[in-house]
Coordinates of N, CA, C and O and ligand atoms in Angstrom, one line a residue:
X1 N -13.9 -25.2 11.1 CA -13.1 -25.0 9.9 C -12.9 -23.5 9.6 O -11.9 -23.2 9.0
X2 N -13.7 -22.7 9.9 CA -13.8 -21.4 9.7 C -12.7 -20.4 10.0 O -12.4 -19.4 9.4
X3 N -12.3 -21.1 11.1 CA -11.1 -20.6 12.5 C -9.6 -21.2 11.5 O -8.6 -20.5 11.4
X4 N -9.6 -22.4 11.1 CA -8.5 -22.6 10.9 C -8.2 -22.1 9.3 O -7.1 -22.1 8.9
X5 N -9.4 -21.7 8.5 CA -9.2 -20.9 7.2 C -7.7 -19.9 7.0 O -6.7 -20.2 6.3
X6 N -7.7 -19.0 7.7 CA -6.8 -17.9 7.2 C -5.5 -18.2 7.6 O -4.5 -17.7 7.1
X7 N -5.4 -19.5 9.0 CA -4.2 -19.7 9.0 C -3.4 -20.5 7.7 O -2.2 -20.5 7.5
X8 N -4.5 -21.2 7.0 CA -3.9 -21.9 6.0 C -3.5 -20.8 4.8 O -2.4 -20.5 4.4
X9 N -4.3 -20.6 4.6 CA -4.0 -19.3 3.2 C -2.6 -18.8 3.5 O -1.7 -18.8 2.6
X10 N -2.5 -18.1 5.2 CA -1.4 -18.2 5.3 C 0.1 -18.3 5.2 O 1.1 -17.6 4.9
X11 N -0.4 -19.7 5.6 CA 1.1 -21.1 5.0 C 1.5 -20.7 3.8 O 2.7 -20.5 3.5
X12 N 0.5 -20.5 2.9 CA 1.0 -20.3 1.1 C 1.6 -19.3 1.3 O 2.4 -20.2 1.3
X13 N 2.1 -18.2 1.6 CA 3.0 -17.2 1.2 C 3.9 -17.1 1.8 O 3.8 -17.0 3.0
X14 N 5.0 -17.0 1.2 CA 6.2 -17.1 2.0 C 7.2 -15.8 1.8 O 7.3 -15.1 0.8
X15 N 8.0 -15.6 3.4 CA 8.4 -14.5 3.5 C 9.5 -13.8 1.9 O 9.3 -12.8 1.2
X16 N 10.4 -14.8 1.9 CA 10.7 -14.6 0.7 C 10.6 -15.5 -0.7 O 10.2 -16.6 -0.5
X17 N 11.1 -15.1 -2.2 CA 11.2 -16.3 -2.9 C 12.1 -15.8 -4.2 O 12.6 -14.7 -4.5
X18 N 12.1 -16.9 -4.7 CA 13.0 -16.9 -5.5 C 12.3 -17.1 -7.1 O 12.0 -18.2 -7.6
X19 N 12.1 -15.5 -7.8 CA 11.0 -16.1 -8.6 C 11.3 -16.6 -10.2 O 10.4 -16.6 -11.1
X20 N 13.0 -17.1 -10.3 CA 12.9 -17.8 -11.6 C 12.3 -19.3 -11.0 O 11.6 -20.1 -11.6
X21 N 12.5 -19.4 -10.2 CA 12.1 -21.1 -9.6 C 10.5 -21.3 -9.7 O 9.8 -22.2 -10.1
X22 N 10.3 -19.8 -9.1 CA 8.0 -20.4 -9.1 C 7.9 -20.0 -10.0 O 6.9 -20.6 -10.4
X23 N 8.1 -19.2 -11.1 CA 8.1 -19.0 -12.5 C 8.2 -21.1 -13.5 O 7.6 -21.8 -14.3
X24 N 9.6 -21.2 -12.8 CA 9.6 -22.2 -14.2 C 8.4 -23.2 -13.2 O 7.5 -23.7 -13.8
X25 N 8.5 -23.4 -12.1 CA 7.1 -24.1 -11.7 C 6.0 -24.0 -11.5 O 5.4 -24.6 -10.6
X26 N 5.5 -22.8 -12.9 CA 4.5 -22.0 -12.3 C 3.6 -21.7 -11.0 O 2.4 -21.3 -11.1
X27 N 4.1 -21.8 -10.1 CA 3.5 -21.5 -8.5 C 2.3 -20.5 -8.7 O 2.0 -19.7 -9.5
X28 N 1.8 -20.9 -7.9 CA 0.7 -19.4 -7.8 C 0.7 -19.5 -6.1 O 1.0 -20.6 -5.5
X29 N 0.3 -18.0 -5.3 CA 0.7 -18.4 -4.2 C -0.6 -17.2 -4.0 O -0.6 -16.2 -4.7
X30 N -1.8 -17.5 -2.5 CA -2.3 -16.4 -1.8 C -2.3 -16.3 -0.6 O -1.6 -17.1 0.1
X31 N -3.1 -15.4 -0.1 CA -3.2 -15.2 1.4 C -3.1 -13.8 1.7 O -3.2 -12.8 1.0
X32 N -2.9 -13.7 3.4 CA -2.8 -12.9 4.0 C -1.9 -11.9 4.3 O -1.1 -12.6 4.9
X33 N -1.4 -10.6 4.4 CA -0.5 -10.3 5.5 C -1.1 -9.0 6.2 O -2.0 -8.2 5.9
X34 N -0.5 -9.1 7.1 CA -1.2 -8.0 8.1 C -0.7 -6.6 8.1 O 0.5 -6.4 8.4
X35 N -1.5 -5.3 7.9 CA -0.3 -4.1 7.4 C -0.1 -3.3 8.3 O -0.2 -2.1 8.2
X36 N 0.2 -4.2 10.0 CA 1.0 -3.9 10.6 C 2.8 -4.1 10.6 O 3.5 -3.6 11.5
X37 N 3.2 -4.9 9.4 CA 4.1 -5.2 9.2 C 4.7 -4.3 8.6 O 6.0 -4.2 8.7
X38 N 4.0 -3.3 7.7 CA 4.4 -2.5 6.5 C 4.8 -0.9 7.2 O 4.1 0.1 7.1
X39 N 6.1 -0.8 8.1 CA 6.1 0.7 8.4 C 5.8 1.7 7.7 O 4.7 2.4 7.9
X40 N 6.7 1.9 6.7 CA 6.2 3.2 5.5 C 4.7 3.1 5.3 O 4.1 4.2 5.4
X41 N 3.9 1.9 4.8 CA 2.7 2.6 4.5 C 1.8 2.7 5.9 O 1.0 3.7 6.0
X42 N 1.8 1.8 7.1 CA 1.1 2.2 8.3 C 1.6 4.0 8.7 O 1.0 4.5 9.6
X43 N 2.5 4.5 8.1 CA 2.6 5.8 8.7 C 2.4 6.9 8.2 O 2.6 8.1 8.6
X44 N 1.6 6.2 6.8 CA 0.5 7.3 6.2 C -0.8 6.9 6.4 O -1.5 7.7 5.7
X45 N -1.7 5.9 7.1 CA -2.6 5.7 7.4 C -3.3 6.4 9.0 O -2.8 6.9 10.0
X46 N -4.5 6.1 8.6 CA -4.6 6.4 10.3 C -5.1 5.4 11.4 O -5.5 5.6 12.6
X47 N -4.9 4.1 10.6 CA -5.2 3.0 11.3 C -4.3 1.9 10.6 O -4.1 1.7 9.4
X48 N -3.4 1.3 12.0 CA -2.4 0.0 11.3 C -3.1 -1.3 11.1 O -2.5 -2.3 10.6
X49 N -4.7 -1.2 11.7 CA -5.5 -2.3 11.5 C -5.8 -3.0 10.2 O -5.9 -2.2 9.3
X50 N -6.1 -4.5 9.8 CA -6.4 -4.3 8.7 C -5.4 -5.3 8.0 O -4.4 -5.5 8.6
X51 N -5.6 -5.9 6.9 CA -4.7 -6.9 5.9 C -5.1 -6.2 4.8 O -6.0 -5.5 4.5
X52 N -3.5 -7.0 4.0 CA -4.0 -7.0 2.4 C -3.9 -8.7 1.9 O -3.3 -9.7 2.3
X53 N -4.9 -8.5 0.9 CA -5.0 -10.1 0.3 C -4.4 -10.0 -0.5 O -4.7 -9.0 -1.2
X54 N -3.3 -10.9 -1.1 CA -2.2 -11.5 -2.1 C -2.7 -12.3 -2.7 O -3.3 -13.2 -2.2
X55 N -2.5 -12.2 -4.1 CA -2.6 -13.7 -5.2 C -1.7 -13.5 -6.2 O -2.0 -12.5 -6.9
X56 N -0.8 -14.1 -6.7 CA 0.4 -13.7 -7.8 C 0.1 -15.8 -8.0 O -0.2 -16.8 -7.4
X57 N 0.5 -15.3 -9.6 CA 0.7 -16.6 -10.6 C 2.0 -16.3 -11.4 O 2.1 -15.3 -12.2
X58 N 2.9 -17.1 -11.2 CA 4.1 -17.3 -11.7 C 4.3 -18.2 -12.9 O 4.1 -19.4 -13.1
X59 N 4.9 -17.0 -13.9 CA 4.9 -18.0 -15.3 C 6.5 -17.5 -15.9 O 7.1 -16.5 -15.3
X60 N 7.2 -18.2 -16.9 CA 8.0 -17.6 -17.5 C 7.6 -17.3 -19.3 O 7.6 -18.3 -20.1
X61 N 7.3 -16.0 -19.7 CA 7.2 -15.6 -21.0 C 7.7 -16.2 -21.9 O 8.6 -16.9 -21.9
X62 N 6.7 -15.7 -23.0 CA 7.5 -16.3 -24.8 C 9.0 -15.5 -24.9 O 9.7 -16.0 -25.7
X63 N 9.5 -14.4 -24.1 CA 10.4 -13.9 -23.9 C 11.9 -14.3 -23.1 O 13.1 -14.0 -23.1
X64 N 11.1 -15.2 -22.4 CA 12.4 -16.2 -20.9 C 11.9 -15.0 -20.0 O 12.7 -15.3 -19.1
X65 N 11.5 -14.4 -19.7 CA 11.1 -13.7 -18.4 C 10.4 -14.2 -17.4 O 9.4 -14.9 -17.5
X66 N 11.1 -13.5 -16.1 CA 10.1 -14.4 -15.1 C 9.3 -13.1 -14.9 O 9.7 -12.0 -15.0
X67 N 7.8 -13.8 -14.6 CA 6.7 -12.6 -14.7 C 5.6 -13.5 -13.3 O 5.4 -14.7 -13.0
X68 N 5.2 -12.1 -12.7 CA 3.9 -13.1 -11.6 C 2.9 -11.7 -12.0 O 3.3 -10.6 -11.8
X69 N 1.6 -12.0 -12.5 CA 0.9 -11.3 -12.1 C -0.6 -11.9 -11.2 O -1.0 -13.1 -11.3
X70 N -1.1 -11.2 -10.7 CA -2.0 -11.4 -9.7 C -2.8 -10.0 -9.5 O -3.0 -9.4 -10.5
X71 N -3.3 -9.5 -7.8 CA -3.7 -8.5 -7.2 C -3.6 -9.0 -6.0 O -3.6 -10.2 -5.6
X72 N -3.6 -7.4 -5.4 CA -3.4 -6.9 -4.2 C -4.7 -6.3 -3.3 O -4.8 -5.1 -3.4
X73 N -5.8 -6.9 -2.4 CA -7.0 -6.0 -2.5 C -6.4 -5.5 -1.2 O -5.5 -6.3 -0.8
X74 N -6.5 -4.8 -0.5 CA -6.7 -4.4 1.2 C -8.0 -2.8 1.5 O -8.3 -1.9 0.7
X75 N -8.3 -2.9 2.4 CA -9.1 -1.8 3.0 C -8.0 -1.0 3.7 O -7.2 -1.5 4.5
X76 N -8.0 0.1 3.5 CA -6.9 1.3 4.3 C -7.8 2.3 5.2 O -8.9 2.6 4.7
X77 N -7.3 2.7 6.5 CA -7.8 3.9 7.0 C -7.2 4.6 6.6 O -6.0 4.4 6.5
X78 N -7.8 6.0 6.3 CA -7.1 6.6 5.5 C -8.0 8.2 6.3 O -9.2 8.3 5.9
X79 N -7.6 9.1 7.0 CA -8.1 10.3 7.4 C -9.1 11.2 6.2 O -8.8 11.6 5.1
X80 N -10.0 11.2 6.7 CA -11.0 11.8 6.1 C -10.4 13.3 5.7 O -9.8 13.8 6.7
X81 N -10.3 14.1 4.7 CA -10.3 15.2 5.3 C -11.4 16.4 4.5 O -11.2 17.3 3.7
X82 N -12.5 15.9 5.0 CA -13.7 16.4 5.5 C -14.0 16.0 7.0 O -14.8 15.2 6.6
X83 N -14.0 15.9 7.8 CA -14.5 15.3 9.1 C -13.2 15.2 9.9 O -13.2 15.3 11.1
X84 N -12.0 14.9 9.3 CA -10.6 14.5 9.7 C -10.9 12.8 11.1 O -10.3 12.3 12.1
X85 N -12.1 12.5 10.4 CA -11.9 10.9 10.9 C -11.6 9.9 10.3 O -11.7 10.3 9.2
X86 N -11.2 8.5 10.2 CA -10.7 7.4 9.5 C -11.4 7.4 9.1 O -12.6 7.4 9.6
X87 N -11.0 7.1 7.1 CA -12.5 6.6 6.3 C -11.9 5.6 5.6 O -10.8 5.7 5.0
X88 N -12.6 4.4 5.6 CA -12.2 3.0 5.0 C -12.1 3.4 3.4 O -13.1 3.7 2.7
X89 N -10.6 3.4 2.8 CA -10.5 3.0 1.6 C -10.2 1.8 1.0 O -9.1 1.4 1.3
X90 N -10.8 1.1 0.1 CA -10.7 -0.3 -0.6 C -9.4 0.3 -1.7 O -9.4 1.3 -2.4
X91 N -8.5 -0.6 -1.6 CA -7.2 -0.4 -2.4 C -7.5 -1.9 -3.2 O -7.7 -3.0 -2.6
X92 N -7.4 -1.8 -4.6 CA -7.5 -2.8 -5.2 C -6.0 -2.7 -6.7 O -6.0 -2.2 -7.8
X93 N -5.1 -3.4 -6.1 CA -3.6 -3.2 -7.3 C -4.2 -4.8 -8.5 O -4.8 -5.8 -8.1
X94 N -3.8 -4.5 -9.7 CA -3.9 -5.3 -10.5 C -2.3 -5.4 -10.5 O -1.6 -4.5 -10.2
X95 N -2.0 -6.3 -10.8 CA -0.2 -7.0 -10.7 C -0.1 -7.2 -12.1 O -1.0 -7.4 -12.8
X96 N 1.6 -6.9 -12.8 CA 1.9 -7.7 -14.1 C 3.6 -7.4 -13.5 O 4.4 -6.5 -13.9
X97 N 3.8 -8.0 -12.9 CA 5.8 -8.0 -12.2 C 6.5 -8.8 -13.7 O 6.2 -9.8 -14.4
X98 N 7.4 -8.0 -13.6 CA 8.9 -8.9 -14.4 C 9.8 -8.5 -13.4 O 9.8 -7.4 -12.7
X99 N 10.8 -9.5 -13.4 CA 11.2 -9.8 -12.2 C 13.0 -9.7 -12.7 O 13.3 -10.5 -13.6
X100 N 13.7 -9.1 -12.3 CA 14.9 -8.2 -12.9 C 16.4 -8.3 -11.9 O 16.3 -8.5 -10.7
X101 N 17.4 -8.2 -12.6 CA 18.6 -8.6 -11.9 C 18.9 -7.1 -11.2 O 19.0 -7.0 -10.0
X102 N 19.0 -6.2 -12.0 CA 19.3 -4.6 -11.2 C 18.3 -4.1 -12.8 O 17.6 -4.7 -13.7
X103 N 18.7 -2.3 -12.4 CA 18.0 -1.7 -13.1 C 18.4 -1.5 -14.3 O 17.6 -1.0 -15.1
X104 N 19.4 -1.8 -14.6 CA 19.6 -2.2 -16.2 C 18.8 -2.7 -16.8 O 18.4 -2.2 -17.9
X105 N 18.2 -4.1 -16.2 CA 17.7 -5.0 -16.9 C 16.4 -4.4 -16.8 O 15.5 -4.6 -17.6
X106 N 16.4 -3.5 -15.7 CA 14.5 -3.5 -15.9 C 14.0 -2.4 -17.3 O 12.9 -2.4 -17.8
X107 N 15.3 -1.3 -17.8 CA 14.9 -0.4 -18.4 C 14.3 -1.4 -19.9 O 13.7 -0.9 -20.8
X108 N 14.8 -3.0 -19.8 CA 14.7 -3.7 -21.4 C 13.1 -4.3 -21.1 O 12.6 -4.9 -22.0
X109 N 12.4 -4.1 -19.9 CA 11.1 -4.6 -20.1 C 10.1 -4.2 -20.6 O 9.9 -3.0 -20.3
X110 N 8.9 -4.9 -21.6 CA 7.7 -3.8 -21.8 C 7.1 -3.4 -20.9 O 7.0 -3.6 -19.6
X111 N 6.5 -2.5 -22.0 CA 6.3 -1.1 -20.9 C 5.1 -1.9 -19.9 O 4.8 -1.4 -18.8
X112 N 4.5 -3.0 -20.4 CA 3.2 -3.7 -19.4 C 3.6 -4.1 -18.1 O 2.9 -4.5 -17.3
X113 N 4.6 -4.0 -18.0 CA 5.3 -5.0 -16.8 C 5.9 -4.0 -15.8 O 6.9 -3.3 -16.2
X114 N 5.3 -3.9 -14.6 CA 6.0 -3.4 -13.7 C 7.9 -3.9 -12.8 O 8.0 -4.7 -11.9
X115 N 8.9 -3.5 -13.3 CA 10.1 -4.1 -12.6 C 10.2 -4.4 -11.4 O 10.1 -3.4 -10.7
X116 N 10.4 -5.4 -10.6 CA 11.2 -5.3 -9.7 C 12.1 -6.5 -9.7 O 12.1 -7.6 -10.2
X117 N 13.2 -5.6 -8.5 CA 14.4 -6.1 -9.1 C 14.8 -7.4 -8.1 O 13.9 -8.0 -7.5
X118 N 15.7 -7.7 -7.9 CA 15.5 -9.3 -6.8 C 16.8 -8.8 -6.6 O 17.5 -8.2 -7.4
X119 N 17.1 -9.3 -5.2 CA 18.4 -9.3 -4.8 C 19.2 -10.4 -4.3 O 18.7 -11.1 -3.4
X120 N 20.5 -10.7 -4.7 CA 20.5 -12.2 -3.9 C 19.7 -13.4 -4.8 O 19.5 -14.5 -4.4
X121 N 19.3 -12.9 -6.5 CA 18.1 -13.7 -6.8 C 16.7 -14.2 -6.0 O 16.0 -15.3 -6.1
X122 N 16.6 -12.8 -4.9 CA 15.8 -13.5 -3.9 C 14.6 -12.3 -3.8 O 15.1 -11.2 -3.9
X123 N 13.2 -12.3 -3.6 CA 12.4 -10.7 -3.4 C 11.3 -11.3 -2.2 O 10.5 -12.2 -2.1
X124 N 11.8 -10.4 -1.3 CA 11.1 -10.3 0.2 C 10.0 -9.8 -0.2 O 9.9 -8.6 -0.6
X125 N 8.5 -10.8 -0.2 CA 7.3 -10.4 0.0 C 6.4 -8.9 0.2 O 5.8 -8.1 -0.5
X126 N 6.8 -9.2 1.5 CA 5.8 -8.0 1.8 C 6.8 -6.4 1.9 O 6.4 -5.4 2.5
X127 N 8.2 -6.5 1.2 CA 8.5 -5.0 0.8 C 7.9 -5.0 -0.9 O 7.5 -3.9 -1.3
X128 N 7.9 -6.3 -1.8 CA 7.3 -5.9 -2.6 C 5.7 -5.8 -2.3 O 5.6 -4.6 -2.8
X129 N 4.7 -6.1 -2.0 CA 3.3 -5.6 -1.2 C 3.5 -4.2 -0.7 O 2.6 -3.4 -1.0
X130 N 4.5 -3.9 -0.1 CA 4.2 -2.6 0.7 C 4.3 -1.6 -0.3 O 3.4 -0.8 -0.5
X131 N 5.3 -1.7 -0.9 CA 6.0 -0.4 -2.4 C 4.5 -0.6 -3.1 O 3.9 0.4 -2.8
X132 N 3.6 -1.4 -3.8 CA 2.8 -1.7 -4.4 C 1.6 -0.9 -4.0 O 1.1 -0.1 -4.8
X133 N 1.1 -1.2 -2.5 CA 0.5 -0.7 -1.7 C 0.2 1.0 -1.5 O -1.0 1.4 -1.5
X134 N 1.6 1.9 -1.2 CA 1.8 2.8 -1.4 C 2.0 3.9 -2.9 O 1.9 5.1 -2.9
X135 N 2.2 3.0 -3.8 CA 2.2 3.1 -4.9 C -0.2 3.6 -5.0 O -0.8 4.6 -5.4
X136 N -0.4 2.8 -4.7 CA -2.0 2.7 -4.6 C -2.7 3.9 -3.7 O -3.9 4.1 -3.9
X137 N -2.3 4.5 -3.1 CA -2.6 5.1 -2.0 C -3.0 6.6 -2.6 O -2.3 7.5 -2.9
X138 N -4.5 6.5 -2.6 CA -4.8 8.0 -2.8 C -4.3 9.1 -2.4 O -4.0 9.1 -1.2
X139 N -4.0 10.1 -2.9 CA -3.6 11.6 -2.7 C -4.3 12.4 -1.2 O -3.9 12.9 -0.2
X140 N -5.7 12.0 -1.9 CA -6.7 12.9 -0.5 C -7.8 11.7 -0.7 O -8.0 11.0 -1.7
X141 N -8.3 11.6 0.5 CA -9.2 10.6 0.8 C -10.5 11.2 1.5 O -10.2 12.0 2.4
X142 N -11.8 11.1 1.3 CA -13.0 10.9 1.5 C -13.7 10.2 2.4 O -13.1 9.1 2.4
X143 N -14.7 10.0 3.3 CA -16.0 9.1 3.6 C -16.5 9.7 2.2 O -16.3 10.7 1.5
X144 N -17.7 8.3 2.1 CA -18.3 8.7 1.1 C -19.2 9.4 1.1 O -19.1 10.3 2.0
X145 N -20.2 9.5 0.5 CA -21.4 10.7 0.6 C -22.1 10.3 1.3 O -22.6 9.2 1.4
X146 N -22.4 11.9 2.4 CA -23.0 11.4 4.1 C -22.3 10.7 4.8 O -22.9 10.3 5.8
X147 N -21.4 10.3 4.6 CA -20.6 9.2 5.8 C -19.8 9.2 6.7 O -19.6 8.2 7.4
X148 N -19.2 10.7 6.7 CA -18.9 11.6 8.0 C -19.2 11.5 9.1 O -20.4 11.0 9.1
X149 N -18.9 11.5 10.0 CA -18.9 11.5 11.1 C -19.7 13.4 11.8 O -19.0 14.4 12.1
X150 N -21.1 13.3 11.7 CA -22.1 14.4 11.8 C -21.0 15.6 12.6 O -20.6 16.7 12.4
X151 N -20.6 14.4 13.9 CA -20.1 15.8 15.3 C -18.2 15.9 14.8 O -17.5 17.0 15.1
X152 N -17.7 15.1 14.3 CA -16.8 16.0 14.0 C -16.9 16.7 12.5 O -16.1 17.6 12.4
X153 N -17.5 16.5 11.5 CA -17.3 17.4 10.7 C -17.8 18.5 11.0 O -17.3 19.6 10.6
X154 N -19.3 18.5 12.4 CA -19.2 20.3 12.5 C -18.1 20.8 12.9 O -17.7 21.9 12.4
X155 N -17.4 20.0 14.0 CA -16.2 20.7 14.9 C -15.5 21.4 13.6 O -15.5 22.6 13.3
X156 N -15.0 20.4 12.8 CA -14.0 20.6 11.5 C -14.1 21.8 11.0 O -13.3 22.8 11.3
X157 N -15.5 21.9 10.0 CA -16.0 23.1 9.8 C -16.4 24.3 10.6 O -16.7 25.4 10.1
X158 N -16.5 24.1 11.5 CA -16.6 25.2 13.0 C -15.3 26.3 12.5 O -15.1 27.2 11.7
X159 N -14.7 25.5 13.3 CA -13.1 25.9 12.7 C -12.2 26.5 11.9 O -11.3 27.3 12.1
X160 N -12.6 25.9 10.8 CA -12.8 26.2 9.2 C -13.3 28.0 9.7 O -12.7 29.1 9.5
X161 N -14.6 27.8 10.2 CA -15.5 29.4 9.6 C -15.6 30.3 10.8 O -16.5 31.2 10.9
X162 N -14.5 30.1 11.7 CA -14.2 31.0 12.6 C -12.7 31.5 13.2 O -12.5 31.6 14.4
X163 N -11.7 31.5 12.2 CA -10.1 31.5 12.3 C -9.7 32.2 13.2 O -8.8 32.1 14.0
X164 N -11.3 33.8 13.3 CA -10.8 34.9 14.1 C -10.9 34.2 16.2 O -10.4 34.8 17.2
X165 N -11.5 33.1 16.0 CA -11.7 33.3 17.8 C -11.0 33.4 18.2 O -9.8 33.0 18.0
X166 N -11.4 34.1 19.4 CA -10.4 35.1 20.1 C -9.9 33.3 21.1 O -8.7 33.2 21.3
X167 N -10.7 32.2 21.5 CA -10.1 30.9 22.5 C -9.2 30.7 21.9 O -8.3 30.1 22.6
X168 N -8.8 30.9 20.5 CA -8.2 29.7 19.6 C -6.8 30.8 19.2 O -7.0 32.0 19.4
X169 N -5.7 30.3 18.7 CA -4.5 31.1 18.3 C -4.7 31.4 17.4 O -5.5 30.5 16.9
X170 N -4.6 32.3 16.6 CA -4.8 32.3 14.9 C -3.1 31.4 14.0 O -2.1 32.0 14.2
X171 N -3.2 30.3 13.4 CA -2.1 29.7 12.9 C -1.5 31.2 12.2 O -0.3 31.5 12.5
X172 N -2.1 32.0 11.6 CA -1.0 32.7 10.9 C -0.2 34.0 11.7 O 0.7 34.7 11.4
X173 N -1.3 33.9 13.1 CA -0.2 34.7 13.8 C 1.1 34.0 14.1 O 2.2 34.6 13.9
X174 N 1.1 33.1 14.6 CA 1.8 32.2 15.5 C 3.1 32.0 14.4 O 4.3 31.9 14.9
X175 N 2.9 32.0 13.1 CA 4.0 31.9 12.1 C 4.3 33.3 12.0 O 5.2 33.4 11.2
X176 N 3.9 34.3 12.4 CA 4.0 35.3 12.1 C 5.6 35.4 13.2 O 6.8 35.7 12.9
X177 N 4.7 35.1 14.5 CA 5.6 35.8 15.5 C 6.7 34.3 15.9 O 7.1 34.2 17.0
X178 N 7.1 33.7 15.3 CA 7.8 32.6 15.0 C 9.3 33.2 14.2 O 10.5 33.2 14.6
X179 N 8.7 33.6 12.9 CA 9.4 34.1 11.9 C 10.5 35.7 12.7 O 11.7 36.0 12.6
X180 N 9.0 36.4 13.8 CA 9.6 37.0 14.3 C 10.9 36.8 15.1 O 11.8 37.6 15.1
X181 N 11.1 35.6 15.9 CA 12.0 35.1 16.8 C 12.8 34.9 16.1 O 13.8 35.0 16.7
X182 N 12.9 34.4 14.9 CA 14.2 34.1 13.9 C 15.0 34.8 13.7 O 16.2 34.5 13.8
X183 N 14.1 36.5 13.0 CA 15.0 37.2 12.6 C 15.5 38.5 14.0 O 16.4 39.3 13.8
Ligands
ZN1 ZN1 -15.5 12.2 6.6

């Protein structure tokens, strides 16, 4: 049973939908997707390994709005930069979507409700997941305390506290004599 779990969770999400429909039927839909699918945010990570978990509940408001909110959890590699090795970040999005014809309509939503807009009356899953995702994505990322990786943070900091070695180029020469060739 174990084995056949995640294919089912799966099944529930579908590539795209149409969300005045799971709104007036209130749908709720979870599962998996894998964020090897997600170019833009795999190409700020340092690992394409990895899922995010989906759960959205579809309602339509005291307003007529179609609205899904839910969350997004996924674990990201994300480059240390202390050690400059992959450090697992837990990405956790809280969801409140209103769900919009173009951007007109989104500027009439409260301010609680994140827009997006549907096209076709139709919104492809995992580009809304991805925008969400990256929207989530720390600035600068950490291992946590002590969780470096011992031998390359010395390298790192080696590095760091010796610009002058004579083995190594110095980067500000090399822009120096760069700039030189330009002009
Ligand atoms: Zn680190």
């Amino acid at each position: 049973m174990a084995i056949l779990f995640p294919a089912m969770l799966n099944d529930t999400l579908p590539k795209y939908f149409d969300p005045r429909k799971y709104a007036a039927q209130e749908v709720s839909i979870e599962g998996r997707l894998l964020l090897k699918q997600f170019p833009e945010l795999c190409a700020a990570l340092a690992s394409d390994e990895g899922d995010a978990f989906v759960h959205l509940d579809f309602r339509v408001d005291e307003d007529r709005r179609y609205i899904a909110t839910g969350s997004i959890k996924s674990t990201v590699q994300l480059e240390c930069q202390r050690c400059l090795e992959p450090a697992p970040i837990e990405l956790e999005v809280d969801l409140s979507i209103g769900f919009v014809y173009d951007e007109d309509h989104a500027k009439n939503l409260p301010g609680d409700y994140d827009p997006v807009v549907m096209t076709d009356g139709e919104v492809v899953l995992a580009e809304m997941v991805e925008q969400e995702l990256l929207l989530a994505l720390p600035i600068v990322a950490y291992h946590a305390e002590s969780g470096c990786n011992p031998v390359a943070l010395k390298y790192a900091s080696s590095t760091d506290d010796a610009p002058d070695d004579e083995n190594k180029p110095n980067p500000f020469s090399i822009l120096a004599s760069l700039k030189a060739k330009k002009n």
